[in-house]
mmCIF file of C-alpha atoms in Angstrom:
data_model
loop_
_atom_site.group_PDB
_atom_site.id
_atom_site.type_symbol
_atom_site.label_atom_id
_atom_site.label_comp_id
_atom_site.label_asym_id
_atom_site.label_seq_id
_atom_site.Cartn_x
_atom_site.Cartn_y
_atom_site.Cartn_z
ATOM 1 C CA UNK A 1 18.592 13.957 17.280
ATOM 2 C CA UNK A 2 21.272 13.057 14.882
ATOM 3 C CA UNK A 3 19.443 9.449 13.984
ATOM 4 C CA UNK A 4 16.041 10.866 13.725
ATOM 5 C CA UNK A 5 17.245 12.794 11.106
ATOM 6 C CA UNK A 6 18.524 10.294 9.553
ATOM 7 C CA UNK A 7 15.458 7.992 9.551
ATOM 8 C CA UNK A 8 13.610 10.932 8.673
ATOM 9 C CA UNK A 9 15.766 11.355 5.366
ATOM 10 C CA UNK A 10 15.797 7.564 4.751
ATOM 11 C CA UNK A 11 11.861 8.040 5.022
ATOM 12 C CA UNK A 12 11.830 11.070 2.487
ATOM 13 C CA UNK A 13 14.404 9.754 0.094
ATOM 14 C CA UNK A 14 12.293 6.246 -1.001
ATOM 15 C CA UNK A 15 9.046 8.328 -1.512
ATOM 16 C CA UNK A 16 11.483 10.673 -3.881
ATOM 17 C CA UNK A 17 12.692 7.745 -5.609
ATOM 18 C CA UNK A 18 9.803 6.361 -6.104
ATOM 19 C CA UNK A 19 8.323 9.664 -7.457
ATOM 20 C CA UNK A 20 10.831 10.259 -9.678
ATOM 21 C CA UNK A 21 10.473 6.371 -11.350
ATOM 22 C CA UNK A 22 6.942 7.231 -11.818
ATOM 23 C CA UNK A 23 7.557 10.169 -13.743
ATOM 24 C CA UNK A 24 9.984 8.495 -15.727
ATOM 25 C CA UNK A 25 7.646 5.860 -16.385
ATOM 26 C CA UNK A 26 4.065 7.775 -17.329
ATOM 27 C CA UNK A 27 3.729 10.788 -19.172
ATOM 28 C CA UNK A 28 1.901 12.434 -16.582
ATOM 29 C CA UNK A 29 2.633 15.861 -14.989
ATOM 30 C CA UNK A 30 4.765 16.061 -11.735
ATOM 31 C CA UNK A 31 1.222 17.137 -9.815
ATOM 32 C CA UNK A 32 0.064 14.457 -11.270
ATOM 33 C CA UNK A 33 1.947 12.325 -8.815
ATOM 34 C CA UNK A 34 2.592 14.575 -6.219
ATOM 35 C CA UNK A 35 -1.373 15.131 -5.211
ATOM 36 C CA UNK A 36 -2.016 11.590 -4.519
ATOM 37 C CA UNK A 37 0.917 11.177 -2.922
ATOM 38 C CA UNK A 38 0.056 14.136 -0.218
ATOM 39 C CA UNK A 39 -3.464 12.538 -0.202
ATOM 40 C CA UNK A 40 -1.832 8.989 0.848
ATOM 41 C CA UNK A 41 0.330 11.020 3.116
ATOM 42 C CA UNK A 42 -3.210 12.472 4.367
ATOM 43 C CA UNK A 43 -4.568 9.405 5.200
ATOM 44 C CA UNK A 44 -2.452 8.295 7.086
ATOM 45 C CA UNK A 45 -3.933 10.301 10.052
ATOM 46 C CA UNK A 46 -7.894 8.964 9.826
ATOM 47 C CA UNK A 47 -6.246 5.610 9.993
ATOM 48 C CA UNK A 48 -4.196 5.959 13.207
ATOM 49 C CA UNK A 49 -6.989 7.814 14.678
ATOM 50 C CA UNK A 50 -9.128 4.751 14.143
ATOM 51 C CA UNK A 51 -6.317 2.193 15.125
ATOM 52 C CA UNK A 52 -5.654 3.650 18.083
ATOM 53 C CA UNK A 53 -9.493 3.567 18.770
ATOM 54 C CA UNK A 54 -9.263 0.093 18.208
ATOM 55 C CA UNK A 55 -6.385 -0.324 19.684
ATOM 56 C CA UNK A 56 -7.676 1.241 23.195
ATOM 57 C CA UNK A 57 -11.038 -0.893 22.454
ATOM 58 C CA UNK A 58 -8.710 -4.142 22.096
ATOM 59 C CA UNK A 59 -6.620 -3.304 25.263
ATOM 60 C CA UNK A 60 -7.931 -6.467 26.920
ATOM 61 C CA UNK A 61 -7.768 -9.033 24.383
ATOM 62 C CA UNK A 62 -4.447 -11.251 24.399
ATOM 63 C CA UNK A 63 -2.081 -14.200 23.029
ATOM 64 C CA UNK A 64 -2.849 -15.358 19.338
ATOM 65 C CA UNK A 65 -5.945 -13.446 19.001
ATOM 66 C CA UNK A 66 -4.462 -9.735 19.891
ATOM 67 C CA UNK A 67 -2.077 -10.375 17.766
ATOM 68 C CA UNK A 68 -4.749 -11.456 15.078
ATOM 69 C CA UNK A 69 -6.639 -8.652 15.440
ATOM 70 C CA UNK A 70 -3.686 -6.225 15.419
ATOM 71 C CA UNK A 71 -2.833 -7.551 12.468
ATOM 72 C CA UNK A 72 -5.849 -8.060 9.953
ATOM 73 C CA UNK A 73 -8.387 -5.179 11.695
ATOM 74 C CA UNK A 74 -6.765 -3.282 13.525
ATOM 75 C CA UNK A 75 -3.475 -2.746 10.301
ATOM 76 C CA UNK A 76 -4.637 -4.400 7.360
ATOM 77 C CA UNK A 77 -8.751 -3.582 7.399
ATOM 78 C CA UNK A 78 -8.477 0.229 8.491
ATOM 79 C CA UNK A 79 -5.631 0.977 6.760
ATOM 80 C CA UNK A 80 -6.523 -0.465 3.130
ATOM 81 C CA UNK A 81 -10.202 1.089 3.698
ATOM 82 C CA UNK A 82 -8.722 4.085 4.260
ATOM 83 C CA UNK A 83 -6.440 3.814 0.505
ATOM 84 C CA UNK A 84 -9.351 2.296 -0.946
ATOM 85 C CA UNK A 85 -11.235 5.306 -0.762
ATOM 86 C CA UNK A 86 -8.962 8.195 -1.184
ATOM 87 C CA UNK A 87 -8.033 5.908 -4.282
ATOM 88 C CA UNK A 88 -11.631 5.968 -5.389
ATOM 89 C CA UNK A 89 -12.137 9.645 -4.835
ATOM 90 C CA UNK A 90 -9.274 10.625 -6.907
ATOM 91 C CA UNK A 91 -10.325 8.414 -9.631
ATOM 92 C CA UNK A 92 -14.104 10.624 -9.104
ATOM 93 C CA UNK A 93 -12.685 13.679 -9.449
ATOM 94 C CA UNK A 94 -9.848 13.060 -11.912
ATOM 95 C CA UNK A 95 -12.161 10.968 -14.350
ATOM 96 C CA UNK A 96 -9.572 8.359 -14.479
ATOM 97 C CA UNK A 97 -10.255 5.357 -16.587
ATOM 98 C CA UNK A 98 -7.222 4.279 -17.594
ATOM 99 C CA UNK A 99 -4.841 1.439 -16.050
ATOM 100 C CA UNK A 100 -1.879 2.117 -16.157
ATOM 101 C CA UNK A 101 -2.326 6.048 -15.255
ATOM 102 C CA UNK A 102 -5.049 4.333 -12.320
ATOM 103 C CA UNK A 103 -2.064 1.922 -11.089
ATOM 104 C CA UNK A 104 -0.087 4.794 -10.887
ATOM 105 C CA UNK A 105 -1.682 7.332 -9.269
ATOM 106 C CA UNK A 106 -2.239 4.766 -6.643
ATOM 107 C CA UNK A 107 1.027 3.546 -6.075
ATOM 108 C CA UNK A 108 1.531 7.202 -5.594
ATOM 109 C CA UNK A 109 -0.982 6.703 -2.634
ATOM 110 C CA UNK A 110 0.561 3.610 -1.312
ATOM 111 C CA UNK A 111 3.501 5.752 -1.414
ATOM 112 C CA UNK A 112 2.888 8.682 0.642
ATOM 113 C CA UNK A 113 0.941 6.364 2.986
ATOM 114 C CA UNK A 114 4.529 4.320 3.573
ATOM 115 C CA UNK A 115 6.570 7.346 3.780
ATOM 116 C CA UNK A 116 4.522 9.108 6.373
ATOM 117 C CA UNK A 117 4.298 6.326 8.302
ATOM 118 C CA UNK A 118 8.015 5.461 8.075
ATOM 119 C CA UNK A 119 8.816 8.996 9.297
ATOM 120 C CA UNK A 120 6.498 8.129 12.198
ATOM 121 C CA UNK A 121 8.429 5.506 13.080
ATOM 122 C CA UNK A 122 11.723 7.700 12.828
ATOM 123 C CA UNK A 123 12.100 7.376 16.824
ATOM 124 C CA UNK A 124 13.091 4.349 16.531
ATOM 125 C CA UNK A 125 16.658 2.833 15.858
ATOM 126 C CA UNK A 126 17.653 3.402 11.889
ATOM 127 C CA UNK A 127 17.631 -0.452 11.257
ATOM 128 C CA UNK A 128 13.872 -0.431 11.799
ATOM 129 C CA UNK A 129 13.518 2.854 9.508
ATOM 130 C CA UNK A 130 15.299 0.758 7.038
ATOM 131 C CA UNK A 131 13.669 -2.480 7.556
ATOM 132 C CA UNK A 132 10.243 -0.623 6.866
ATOM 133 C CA UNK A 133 11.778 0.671 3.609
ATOM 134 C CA UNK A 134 12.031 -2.560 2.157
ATOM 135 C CA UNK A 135 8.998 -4.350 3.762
ATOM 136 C CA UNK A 136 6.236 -1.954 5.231
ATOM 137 C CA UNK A 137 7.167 0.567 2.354
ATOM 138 C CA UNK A 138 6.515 -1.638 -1.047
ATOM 139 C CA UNK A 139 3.454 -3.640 1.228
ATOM 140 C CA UNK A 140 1.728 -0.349 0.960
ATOM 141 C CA UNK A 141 2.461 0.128 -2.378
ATOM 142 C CA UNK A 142 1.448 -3.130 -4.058
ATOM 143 C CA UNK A 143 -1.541 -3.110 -1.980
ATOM 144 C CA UNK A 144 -2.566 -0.224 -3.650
ATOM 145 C CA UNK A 145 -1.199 -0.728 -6.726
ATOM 146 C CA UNK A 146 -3.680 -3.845 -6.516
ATOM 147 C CA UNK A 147 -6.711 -1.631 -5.396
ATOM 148 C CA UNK A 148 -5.962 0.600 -8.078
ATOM 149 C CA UNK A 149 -5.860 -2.304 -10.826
ATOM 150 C CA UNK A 150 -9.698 -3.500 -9.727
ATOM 151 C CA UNK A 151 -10.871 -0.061 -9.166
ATOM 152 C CA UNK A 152 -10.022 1.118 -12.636
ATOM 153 C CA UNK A 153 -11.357 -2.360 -14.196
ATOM 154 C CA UNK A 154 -14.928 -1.554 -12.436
ATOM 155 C CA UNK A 155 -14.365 1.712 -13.837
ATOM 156 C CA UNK A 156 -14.325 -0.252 -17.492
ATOM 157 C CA UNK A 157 -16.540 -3.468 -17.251
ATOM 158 C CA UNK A 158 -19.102 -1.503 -15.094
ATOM 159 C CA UNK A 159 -19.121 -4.254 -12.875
ATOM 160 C CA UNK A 160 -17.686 -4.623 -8.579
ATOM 161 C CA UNK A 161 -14.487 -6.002 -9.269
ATOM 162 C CA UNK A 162 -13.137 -3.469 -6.908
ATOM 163 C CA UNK A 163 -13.873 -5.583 -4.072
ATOM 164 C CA UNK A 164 -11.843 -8.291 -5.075
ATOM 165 C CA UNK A 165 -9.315 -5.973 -5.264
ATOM 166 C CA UNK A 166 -9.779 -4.853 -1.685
ATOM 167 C CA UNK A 167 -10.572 -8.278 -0.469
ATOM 168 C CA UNK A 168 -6.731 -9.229 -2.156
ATOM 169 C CA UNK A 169 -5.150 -6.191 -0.833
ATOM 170 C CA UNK A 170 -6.760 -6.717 2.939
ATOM 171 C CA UNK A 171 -5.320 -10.167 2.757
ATOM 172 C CA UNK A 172 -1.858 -9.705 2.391
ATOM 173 C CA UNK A 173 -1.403 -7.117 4.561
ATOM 174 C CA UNK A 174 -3.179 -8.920 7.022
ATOM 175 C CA UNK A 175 -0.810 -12.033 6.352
ATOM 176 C CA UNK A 176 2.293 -10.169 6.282
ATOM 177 C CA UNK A 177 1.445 -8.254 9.546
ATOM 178 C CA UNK A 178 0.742 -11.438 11.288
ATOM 179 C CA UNK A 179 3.513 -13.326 10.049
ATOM 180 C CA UNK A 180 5.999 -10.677 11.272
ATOM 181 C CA UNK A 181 4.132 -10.172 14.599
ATOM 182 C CA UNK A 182 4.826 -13.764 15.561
ATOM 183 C CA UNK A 183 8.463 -13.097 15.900
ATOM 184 C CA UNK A 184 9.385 -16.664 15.524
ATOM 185 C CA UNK A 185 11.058 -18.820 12.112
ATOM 186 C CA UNK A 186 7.581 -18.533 10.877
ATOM 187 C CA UNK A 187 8.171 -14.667 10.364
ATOM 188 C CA UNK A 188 10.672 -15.352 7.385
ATOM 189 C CA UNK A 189 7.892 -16.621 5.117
ATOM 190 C CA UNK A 190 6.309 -12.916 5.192
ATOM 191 C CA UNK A 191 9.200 -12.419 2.810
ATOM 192 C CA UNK A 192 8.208 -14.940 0.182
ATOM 193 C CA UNK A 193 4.915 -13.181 0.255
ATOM 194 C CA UNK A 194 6.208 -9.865 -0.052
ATOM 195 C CA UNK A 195 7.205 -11.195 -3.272
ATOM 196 C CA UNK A 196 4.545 -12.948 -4.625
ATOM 197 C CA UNK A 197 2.356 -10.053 -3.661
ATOM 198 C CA UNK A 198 4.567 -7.731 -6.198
ATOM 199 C CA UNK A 199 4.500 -10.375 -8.878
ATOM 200 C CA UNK A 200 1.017 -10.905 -8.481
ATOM 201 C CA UNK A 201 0.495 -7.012 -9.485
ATOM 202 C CA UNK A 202 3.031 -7.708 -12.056
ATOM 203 C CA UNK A 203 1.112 -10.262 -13.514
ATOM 204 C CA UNK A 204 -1.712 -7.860 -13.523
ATOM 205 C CA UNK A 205 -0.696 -5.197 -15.620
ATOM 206 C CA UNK A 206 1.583 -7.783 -17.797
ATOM 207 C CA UNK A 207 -1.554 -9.474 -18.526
ATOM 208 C CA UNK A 208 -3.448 -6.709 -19.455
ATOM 209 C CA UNK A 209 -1.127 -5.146 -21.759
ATOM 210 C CA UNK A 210 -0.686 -8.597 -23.775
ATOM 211 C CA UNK A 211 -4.093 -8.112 -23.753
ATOM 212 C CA UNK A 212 -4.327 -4.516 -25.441
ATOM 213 C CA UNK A 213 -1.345 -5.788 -27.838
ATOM 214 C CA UNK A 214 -3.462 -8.656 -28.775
ATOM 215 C CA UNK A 215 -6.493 -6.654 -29.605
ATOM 216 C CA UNK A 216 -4.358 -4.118 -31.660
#
């Protein structure tokens, strides 16, 4: 009991930290983090309704390919379709155009995605719990961060750059999850990609505010 409330705290505490360096960050009203993050929390439960699905579905399938499967459909395509969209209906209904407020209010999603999911892992040992903190937890929130990036550029070209962000996002969690499901020397390099993934949405936003400076 004692270690499940400790992974459960461990859980709570990044998604505080993390909400607390957003607000530091954008001038945006503590709601104005807090809703997506309970929406990413949210959605959490539509995808492990349909993973499990697909999981029961899969039951038969083994070696290389289960482990495929587990890791690009099964992880990577439900679960970033499911952020994809609850990132696009906030955007809807909260008119959001802008990057940098877009980028955040999805890594607020990613966010409260991770966390849930980290508490439902609070069973296990606390080395896992804080594994996932600093792997499974910022994989969810670049990915998002990345959705949120194209999503808000279709928003202001008019044109389906969204699904390049998806298409990015879908691919490195895929990677990542079947990197680290191979549980050989081969697993290490999901690190490397952990951190070109954040650089790449670095890059992103860098790029695009060299761009505003350059047109001011």
């Amino acid at each position: 009991m004692g270690n499940l409330l400790i992974n459960v705290l461990i859980s709570v505490l990044s998604g505080i930290i993390i909400f607390v360096f957003l607000l530091r960050k954008r001038n945006l009203k503590p709601e104005e983090i807090l809703i997506p993050m309970i929406a990413g929390l949210c959605a959490v439960f539509p995808a492990s309704l349909i993973g499990y699905l697909l999981l029961v579905k899969t039951a038969s399938v083994t070696g290389l390919f289960k482990t495929f499967i587990d890791a690009f459909v099964i992880a990577s395509f439900v679960e970033e379709s499911v952020k994809f969209l609850t990132i696009k209906i906030l955007f809807s209904i909260r008119k959001i155009d802008n990057l940098k407020d877009g980028i955040a209010v999805a890594v607020a999603v990613g966010t409260g995605f991770a966390c849930l999911e980290n508490i439902m892992y609070s069973f296990d040992y606390s080395l896992i719990v804080i594994f996932r903190v600093f792997s499974a937890v910022p994989l969810h929130i670049i990915t998002a961060g990345i959705i949120g990036y194209f999503c808000i550029k279709s928003i202001q070209f008019k044109k389906q750059q969204e699904i390049k962000g998806f298409g990015e996002a879908f691919l490195i969690h895929g990677l990542y999850n079947f990197l680290i499901s191979l549980r050989s020397f081969i697993s290490f390099t999901a690190a490397p990609l952990l951190l070109w993934a954040g650089y790449r949405l670095y890059r992103l936003c860098k790029e695009d505010v060299e761009a505003d400076t350059n047109k001011a």
